[in-house]
Amino acid sequence: MKPLTSAINYLAGQLRQVGLFIALIVIVVFFQITTGGITLAPINVSNLVVQNSYILILAVGMVMVIIAGHIDLSVGSVVAFIGAVAGVMIGKWHMPWLLAIVLCLVLGALVGAWQGFWIAYFGIPAFIVTLAGMLAFRGAAEIVLGNEQISFFPKGFRAIGSGFLPTFGSTGYEPLTMVLGLLTALAILVLSLRQRVVRRRYELEDEPLWWFVVKLVFMVALVLIVTVLLASYDGTPIVLIILGLLVVGYTVVMSRTVFGRHIYAIGGNLAAAHLSGIKTQRVTFLLFINMGVISAIAGLVFTAGLNLASPSAGDGFELDAISAVFIGGAAVTGGIGTVPGAIVGGLIIGVLNNGMSILGIDSDVQQLIKGLVLLAAVAFDVYNKRRSTGR
Amino acid sequence: MTDTILEMRSIYKEFPGVKALQDVSISVERGSVHAICGENGAGKSTLMKVLSGVYPHGSFEGDILLDGEPVEFRSIGDSEGAGIAIIHQELALSPYLSIAENIYLGNEKQRAGFIDWNATNLEAAKLLQQVGLQENPITKIADIGVGKQQLVEIAKALSKDVKLLILDEPTAALNDSDSEHLLDLIRSLRDQGMTAIIISHKLNEIKAIADRVTILRDGHTIETLEMGDRDASEDRIIKGMVGRDVDHRFPDHASHIGGELLRVENWTVHHPLDRERKVVDDANIVVNEGEIVGIAGLMGAGRTELAMSLFGRSYGTNISGRVYKRGVPISVSTVPKAIANGIAYSTEDRKKYGLNLIDTIQRNISIAALDKLVSWFAFVSEAKERIVADGYRRTMNIKAPGVGVLTGKLSGGNQQKVVLSKWMYSDPDVLILDEPTRGIDVGAKYEIYTIIDRLADQGKGVIVISSELPELLGICDRIYTLSAGRITANVPRAEATAEHLMQFMTKEREKTRA
């Protein structure tokens, strides 16, 4: 086979993965042109990261839930509930904000345990339990706040949502951000190479070298471009660090740990997983506790970023997070999906939101377009699957 | 006085790689009960699917004559229109609709496009009376037992002016008194002029109601007997059902049998829904080291139920009994405990219960023993996993370009090898293999038998559950027969013949007690 045709064939096999990145690039370029260069302006990139961080954080937890074959409709309401509790603790009781954060994370775990109990041990479908949670926790948020909003949080707390890492030097490219960016790029480079060497040694690798190089160059370039853009504005947003840690951590959990394997096995075939000795109920229970904690993180980031605890916070977040996961290639029936995929899916939604807002497109038209993008992405998946099984 | 209602002449039906029916002919007299019997896989159900139009005209060879006229059914609707109704083993009723609604489902009594509820319920009540079911037609199907549901199916058939009623294993899921009642009903319908074909392998049942019996074996008609005749003996029917040669389809193997490995005492399991019914009734089983033990039983005898209840109570309710390994009592109350105690169960339905079809061979093999691959903390070593999986791919001869291939893309035999690899990697002492060669071609079967022999040579105990008697006779050291949930015999290989086993497999409960 000629190298070119074999290269094309390989890419065709990776169509979903490749398509996702291409879609993101096309959308970014499209808005960069139509907005007259605003999309990739340093201040906008910084905003993009900060404004989408909570959706991306939620998507990390949601993709795990969806891989296991469940769904969580309550995350938006849990964001509001946790935000409300944090507001009361910090704004009214004047509790030290670090303690409040710890308590809120514990509360998130309890919320998850409550829902997980009914789903895993009582056998009620997650759709129903979390639909109930969506209503109940929205109500709880309103009760906690007593129909008022709480604002004026301490600066330290606000920083986790809207702050930046300390900056050094006053002009041009902020040095700390540059260093962090370069270190990240270097880490990606070294880890990818190391993994490839190890995988080749055990003949685990079937990825062609050229594609490995293309992917690596793309990733390193992406990191460096974002670094330069952030460094020429206010530096590194703290939420980006939080998000980065979550993404890396859960990617490893899903791809490398026993727990992650069990989640894929449950979503792929629940009965077979049970008969293989997997404690399916416990895994499901833990999964929802995890989702609760992640929702709490999103709630804290959102409240801090807006400097406002409001009962209507997080309205519709669950739908954005679920969309991100499905655009990112997860299967509705479970068993398939990745954390990075969900993040790219979330970025596509984020860039769409941001670009359309800059262009001044009506929010109802925005809704319409986002709906069509979700449908198109899943339709593409289904079409792809049919094509590959048809052969 | 030969008034033939149905004649099927020289029916041939092939599936890819399998000749399901070869030159099968049968002729059924009007107003009689005609039994068709044979082992699982003999072609009974295929023949009925040909007759009822499930396999449309043109997909098989041969002629079907109804009332002397050739007919060409292209769908079930066609055969129903001609007055043939088939009642399958798995009942096709909608559980949350009423009896009356089910009877007229797809055939609703209507007036101007609206359902005429009075007519529906009134007519349904009449039909229920006819089949001797004393239930209100508005009762939901879910609220009545399986026996009564069977009667509703018959009432449904009667509502369509049926002249030929086909019943596929009608009593398989029924208890004794329900079976009795059903057979009475079939008898009385016959006396009213109905013709019935009943598929069954319960000899006592065939003797009780059939006028004639046609025996099928391996897709061939063996013979048709008049039940009134003296030579239509039970022995003759059994011989007809099983009398095939056991040729060299099995590897030579001499087992080295050691001490007692697994002992199951007084194992009783109740049906998960019908909690009164014992699916496994006071079973006692012993498996020794290095021994291959077979469990023979007909469909519905409780084979899979016995195995799955032993494997972490994955089936049934109200399970009682004790399990010992090397004389020490062990708990098998959950799947992880059963696995930890060295028991493995490979399912009869590998697609539904055995494999994650959207994941790779490698990840399917490792899933039951992932802990063995943890290098540090909770991280799975993919390199180690690859080496393990590749090892099984070679030793088990799994035909795939690599272990990164999705299991959903493999053939049945290779999928089965993946399932076996998974359990071998969990390193059990006792393997329970449920229908290990179902849906697998002959060559792969031989390989599976070799693997089973190898496992026994390693000192493991292997329990093989199979519908195919020759298979059990070919590979087992000892065979238990199971009938209606009870162990009816424990036969060493030297003494076992197919006829002998079949007698115990069809043995009734009363006889066992005596």
Coordinates of N, CA and C in Angstrom, one line a residue, chain B residues 42-175:
Chain B
A42 N -32.6 -30.5 17.3 CA -32.9 -31.5 16.3 C -33.6 -30.9 15.1
G43 N -34.2 -29.7 15.3 CA -34.9 -29.0 14.1 C -36.4 -28.8 14.3
K44 N -36.8 -29.1 15.5 CA -38.3 -29.0 15.8 C -38.7 -27.5 15.6
S45 N -38.1 -26.6 16.3 CA -38.5 -25.2 16.2 C -38.3 -24.7 14.8
T46 N -37.3 -25.1 14.1 CA -37.0 -24.6 12.8 C -38.2 -25.1 11.9
L47 N -38.6 -26.3 12.1 CA -39.7 -26.8 11.2 C -41.0 -26.0 11.5
M48 N -41.2 -25.7 12.7 CA -42.4 -24.9 13.0 C -42.3 -23.5 12.5
K49 N -41.1 -22.9 12.5 CA -40.9 -21.6 11.9 C -41.2 -21.6 10.4
V50 N -40.8 -22.7 9.8 CA -41.0 -22.8 8.3 C -42.5 -22.9 8.1
L51 N -43.2 -23.6 9.0 CA -44.7 -23.8 8.8 C -45.4 -22.5 9.0
S52 N -45.0 -21.7 10.0 CA -45.8 -20.5 10.4 C -45.4 -19.3 9.6
G53 N -44.4 -19.4 8.7 CA -44.1 -18.3 7.9 C -43.0 -17.3 8.5
V54 N -42.4 -17.7 9.6 CA -41.3 -16.9 10.2 C -40.2 -16.9 9.2
Y55 N -39.9 -18.1 8.6 CA -39.0 -18.2 7.5 C -39.9 -18.2 6.2
P56 N -39.9 -17.1 5.5 CA -40.9 -17.0 4.4 C -40.7 -18.0 3.3
H57 N -41.7 -18.2 2.5 CA -41.7 -19.1 1.4 C -40.5 -18.6 0.5
G58 N -39.7 -19.6 0.1 CA -38.6 -19.2 -0.8 C -37.3 -19.3 -0.1
S59 N -37.3 -19.2 1.3 CA -36.1 -19.3 2.0 C -35.8 -20.8 2.4
F60 N -36.7 -21.7 2.0 CA -36.5 -23.1 2.2 C -37.0 -23.9 1.0
E61 N -36.6 -25.1 1.0 CA -37.1 -26.0 -0.1 C -38.2 -26.9 0.4
G62 N -39.1 -27.3 -0.5 CA -40.1 -28.2 -0.1 C -41.5 -27.6 -0.2
D63 N -42.5 -28.4 0.0 CA -43.9 -28.0 -0.2 C -44.7 -28.1 1.1
I64 N -45.6 -27.2 1.3 CA -46.5 -27.2 2.4 C -47.9 -27.3 1.8
L65 N -48.7 -28.3 2.2 CA -50.0 -28.4 1.7 C -51.0 -28.3 2.9
L66 N -51.9 -27.4 2.8 CA -52.9 -27.2 3.9 C -54.2 -27.5 3.3
D67 N -55.0 -28.5 3.9 CA -56.2 -29.0 3.3 C -56.0 -29.4 1.8
G68 N -54.9 -30.0 1.5 CA -54.6 -30.5 0.2 C -54.1 -29.4 -0.8
E69 N -54.2 -28.1 -0.4 CA -53.8 -27.1 -1.3 C -52.4 -26.6 -1.0
P70 N -51.5 -26.4 -1.9 CA -50.2 -25.8 -1.6 C -50.4 -24.4 -1.1
V71 N -49.6 -24.0 -0.1 CA -49.7 -22.7 0.4 C -48.3 -22.1 0.4
E72 N -48.2 -20.8 0.3 CA -46.9 -20.1 0.4 C -47.0 -18.9 1.3
F73 N -46.6 -19.2 2.6 CA -46.6 -18.1 3.6 C -45.4 -17.2 3.5
R74 N -45.7 -15.9 3.5 CA -44.5 -15.0 3.5 C -44.3 -14.3 4.8
S75 N -45.3 -14.5 5.7 CA -45.1 -13.9 7.1 C -46.0 -14.7 8.0
I76 N -45.9 -14.4 9.3 CA -46.8 -15.0 10.3 C -48.2 -14.6 10.0
G77 N -48.4 -13.4 9.5 CA -49.8 -12.9 9.2 C -50.4 -13.8 8.2
D78 N -49.7 -14.3 7.2 CA -50.2 -15.2 6.2 C -50.7 -16.5 6.8
S79 N -49.8 -17.1 7.7 CA -50.2 -18.4 8.2 C -51.4 -18.2 9.2
E80 N -51.4 -17.1 9.9 CA -52.5 -16.9 10.8 C -53.8 -16.8 10.0
G81 N -53.7 -16.1 8.9 CA -54.9 -15.9 8.0 C -55.4 -17.3 7.5
A82 N -54.5 -18.2 7.4 CA -54.9 -19.5 6.9 C -55.4 -20.4 8.1
G83 N -55.4 -19.9 9.3 CA -55.9 -20.7 10.4 C -54.8 -21.4 11.2
I84 N -53.6 -21.0 11.1 CA -52.5 -21.7 11.9 C -52.1 -20.7 13.0
A85 N -52.1 -21.2 14.2 CA -51.6 -20.3 15.3 C -50.5 -21.1 16.0
I86 N -49.5 -20.3 16.3 CA -48.3 -20.9 17.0 C -48.2 -20.3 18.4
I87 N -48.0 -21.1 19.4 CA -47.8 -20.5 20.7 C -46.4 -20.9 21.2
H88 N -45.6 -19.9 21.3 CA -44.2 -20.1 21.6 C -43.9 -20.4 23.0
Q89 N -42.7 -20.9 23.3 CA -42.3 -21.2 24.6 C -42.3 -19.9 25.5
E90 N -41.7 -18.9 24.9 CA -41.7 -17.6 25.6 C -43.0 -16.9 25.2
L91 N -43.8 -16.7 26.2 CA -45.2 -16.2 25.9 C -45.1 -14.8 25.3
A92 N -45.9 -14.5 24.4 CA -45.9 -13.1 23.8 C -47.0 -12.3 24.3
L93 N -47.1 -12.1 25.6 CA -48.2 -11.3 26.1 C -47.6 -10.0 26.7
S94 N -48.4 -9.0 26.7 CA -48.0 -7.7 27.3 C -48.4 -7.7 28.7
P95 N -47.5 -7.6 29.6 CA -47.8 -7.9 31.1 C -48.8 -6.9 31.7
Y96 N -48.7 -5.6 31.2 CA -49.5 -4.6 31.9 C -50.9 -4.3 31.2
L97 N -51.2 -5.1 30.2 CA -52.5 -5.0 29.6 C -53.4 -6.1 30.2
S98 N -54.7 -5.9 30.0 CA -55.6 -6.9 30.6 C -55.6 -8.2 29.8
I99 N -56.3 -9.2 30.3 CA -56.4 -10.5 29.6 C -57.1 -10.2 28.3
A100 N -58.2 -9.5 28.4 CA -59.1 -9.2 27.1 C -58.3 -8.4 26.1
E101 N -57.5 -7.4 26.6 CA -56.8 -6.6 25.6 C -55.7 -7.5 24.9
N102 N -55.1 -8.4 25.7 CA -54.1 -9.3 25.1 C -54.7 -10.2 24.1
I103 N -55.9 -10.7 24.4 CA -56.5 -11.7 23.5 C -56.8 -11.0 22.1
Y104 N -57.2 -9.7 22.2 CA -57.5 -9.0 20.9 C -56.4 -8.1 20.5
L105 N -55.2 -8.3 21.0 CA -54.1 -7.4 20.6 C -53.8 -7.5 19.1
G106 N -53.8 -6.5 18.4 CA -53.5 -6.5 16.9 C -54.7 -7.0 16.1
N107 N -55.8 -7.2 16.8 CA -57.0 -7.8 16.2 C -58.2 -7.2 16.9
E108 N -58.1 -5.9 17.3 CA -59.0 -5.3 18.2 C -60.5 -5.2 17.7
K109 N -61.4 -5.4 18.6 CA -62.8 -5.3 18.3 C -63.1 -3.8 18.3
Q110 N -63.5 -3.3 17.1 CA -63.7 -1.9 17.1 C -65.0 -1.5 16.4
R111 N -65.4 -0.3 16.7 CA -66.5 0.3 16.1 C -66.2 1.7 15.7
A112 N -66.2 2.0 14.4 CA -65.8 3.4 13.9 C -64.5 3.8 14.4
G113 N -63.5 2.9 14.5 CA -62.2 3.3 14.8 C -61.9 3.4 16.3
F114 N -63.0 3.2 17.1 CA -62.8 3.1 18.6 C -62.9 1.7 19.1
I115 N -62.2 1.4 20.1 CA -62.3 0.0 20.6 C -63.7 -0.2 21.3
D116 N -64.3 -1.3 20.9 CA -65.6 -1.6 21.5 C -65.3 -2.4 22.8
W117 N -65.2 -1.8 23.9 CA -64.8 -2.5 25.1 C -65.8 -3.5 25.6
N118 N -67.1 -3.2 25.4 CA -68.1 -4.2 25.8 C -67.9 -5.5 25.1
A119 N -67.8 -5.4 23.7 CA -67.7 -6.6 22.9 C -66.4 -7.3 23.3
T120 N -65.3 -6.5 23.4 CA -64.0 -7.1 23.8 C -64.1 -7.9 25.0
N121 N -64.6 -7.4 26.1 CA -64.6 -8.1 27.3 C -65.6 -9.2 27.3
L122 N -66.7 -9.0 26.7 CA -67.8 -10.1 26.6 C -67.2 -11.3 25.8
E123 N -66.7 -11.0 24.7 CA -66.1 -12.1 23.9 C -65.0 -12.8 24.6
A124 N -64.2 -12.0 25.2 CA -63.0 -12.6 25.9 C -63.5 -13.5 27.0
A125 N -64.5 -13.1 27.7 CA -65.1 -13.9 28.8 C -65.5 -15.3 28.3
K126 N -66.2 -15.2 27.1 CA -66.6 -16.5 26.5 C -65.4 -17.4 26.2
L127 N -64.4 -16.8 25.6 CA -63.2 -17.6 25.3 C -62.6 -18.2 26.5
L128 N -62.5 -17.4 27.6 CA -61.9 -17.8 28.8 C -62.7 -19.0 29.4
Q129 N -64.0 -19.0 29.2 CA -64.8 -20.1 29.7 C -64.5 -21.3 28.9
Q130 N -64.3 -21.1 27.6 CA -64.0 -22.2 26.7 C -62.6 -22.9 27.1
V131 N -61.7 -22.1 27.5 CA -60.4 -22.7 27.9 C -60.3 -23.1 29.4
G132 N -61.5 -22.8 30.1 CA -61.5 -23.2 31.5 C -60.7 -22.3 32.4
L133 N -60.6 -21.0 32.1 CA -59.9 -20.1 32.9 C -60.8 -19.2 33.6
Q134 N -60.9 -19.3 34.9 CA -61.8 -18.5 35.7 C -61.1 -17.3 36.2
E135 N -61.1 -16.3 35.3 CA -60.5 -15.0 35.6 C -61.3 -13.9 35.0
N136 N -61.4 -12.8 35.6 CA -62.0 -11.6 35.0 C -61.2 -11.2 33.8
P137 N -61.8 -10.9 32.6 CA -61.1 -10.5 31.5 C -60.3 -9.2 31.7
I138 N -60.7 -8.4 32.7 CA -60.0 -7.1 32.9 C -58.8 -7.2 33.8
T139 N -58.5 -8.5 34.3 CA -57.3 -8.7 35.1 C -56.1 -8.5 34.3
K140 N -55.0 -7.9 34.9 CA -53.8 -7.7 34.1 C -53.0 -9.1 34.0
I141 N -52.3 -9.2 32.9 CA -51.6 -10.4 32.7 C -50.5 -10.7 33.8
A142 N -49.9 -9.5 34.2 CA -48.9 -9.7 35.2 C -49.4 -10.2 36.5
D143 N -50.7 -10.2 36.8 CA -51.3 -10.6 38.0 C -51.7 -12.1 38.0
I144 N -51.5 -12.8 36.9 CA -51.9 -14.2 36.9 C -50.6 -15.0 36.6
G145 N -50.6 -16.3 37.0 CA -49.4 -17.1 36.9 C -49.1 -17.6 35.5
V146 N -48.0 -18.2 35.3 CA -47.6 -18.6 33.9 C -48.6 -19.6 33.3
G147 N -49.1 -20.5 34.2 CA -50.0 -21.5 33.7 C -51.2 -20.9 33.1
K148 N -51.8 -19.9 33.8 CA -52.9 -19.2 33.3 C -52.6 -18.3 32.1
Q149 N -51.4 -17.8 32.0 CA -51.0 -17.0 30.9 C -51.0 -17.9 29.6
Q150 N -50.6 -19.1 29.8 CA -50.5 -20.1 28.7 C -52.0 -20.3 28.2
L151 N -52.9 -20.4 29.1 CA -54.3 -20.5 28.7 C -54.8 -19.3 27.9
V152 N -54.4 -18.1 28.4 CA -54.7 -16.9 27.7 C -54.2 -16.9 26.2
E153 N -53.0 -17.4 26.1 CA -52.4 -17.6 24.7 C -53.3 -18.5 23.8
I154 N -53.8 -19.5 24.5 CA -54.7 -20.4 23.7 C -56.0 -19.7 23.4
A155 N -56.5 -19.0 24.3 CA -57.8 -18.2 24.1 C -57.6 -17.3 22.9
K156 N -56.4 -16.6 22.9 CA -56.1 -15.7 21.9 C -56.1 -16.4 20.5
A157 N -55.5 -17.6 20.5 CA -55.5 -18.4 19.2 C -56.9 -18.7 18.8
L158 N -57.7 -19.1 19.8 CA -59.1 -19.5 19.4 C -59.9 -18.3 18.9
S159 N -59.5 -17.1 19.4 CA -60.3 -15.9 18.9 C -60.0 -15.7 17.4
K160 N -59.0 -16.3 16.9 CA -58.7 -16.1 15.4 C -59.2 -17.2 14.6
D161 N -60.2 -18.0 15.1 CA -60.7 -19.1 14.3 C -59.6 -20.0 13.8
V162 N -58.9 -20.5 14.7 CA -57.7 -21.3 14.3 C -58.2 -22.8 14.0
K163 N -57.6 -23.4 13.0 CA -57.9 -24.8 12.8 C -56.7 -25.7 13.2
L164 N -55.5 -25.1 13.2 CA -54.3 -25.9 13.5 C -53.5 -25.1 14.6
L165 N -53.4 -25.7 15.8 CA -52.8 -25.0 16.9 C -51.4 -25.6 17.1
I166 N -50.4 -24.8 17.1 CA -49.0 -25.4 17.4 C -48.6 -24.9 18.8
L167 N -48.2 -25.8 19.6 CA -47.7 -25.5 20.9 C -46.2 -25.9 21.1
D168 N -45.4 -24.9 21.3 CA -43.9 -25.2 21.4 C -43.6 -25.4 22.9
E169 N -43.3 -26.6 23.3 CA -42.9 -26.9 24.7 C -43.9 -26.2 25.7
P170 N -45.2 -26.5 25.6 CA -46.1 -25.8 26.3 C -46.0 -25.9 27.8
T171 N -45.5 -27.0 28.3 CA -45.5 -27.3 29.8 C -44.1 -27.0 30.4
A172 N -43.2 -26.5 29.6 CA -41.8 -26.4 30.1 C -41.7 -25.6 31.3
A173 N -42.6 -24.5 31.4 CA -42.5 -23.6 32.5 C -43.6 -23.8 33.5
L174 N -44.4 -24.9 33.4 CA -45.5 -25.0 34.2 C -45.3 -26.1 35.3
N175 N -46.0 -25.9 36.4 CA -45.9 -26.9 37.5 C -46.9 -28.1 37.1

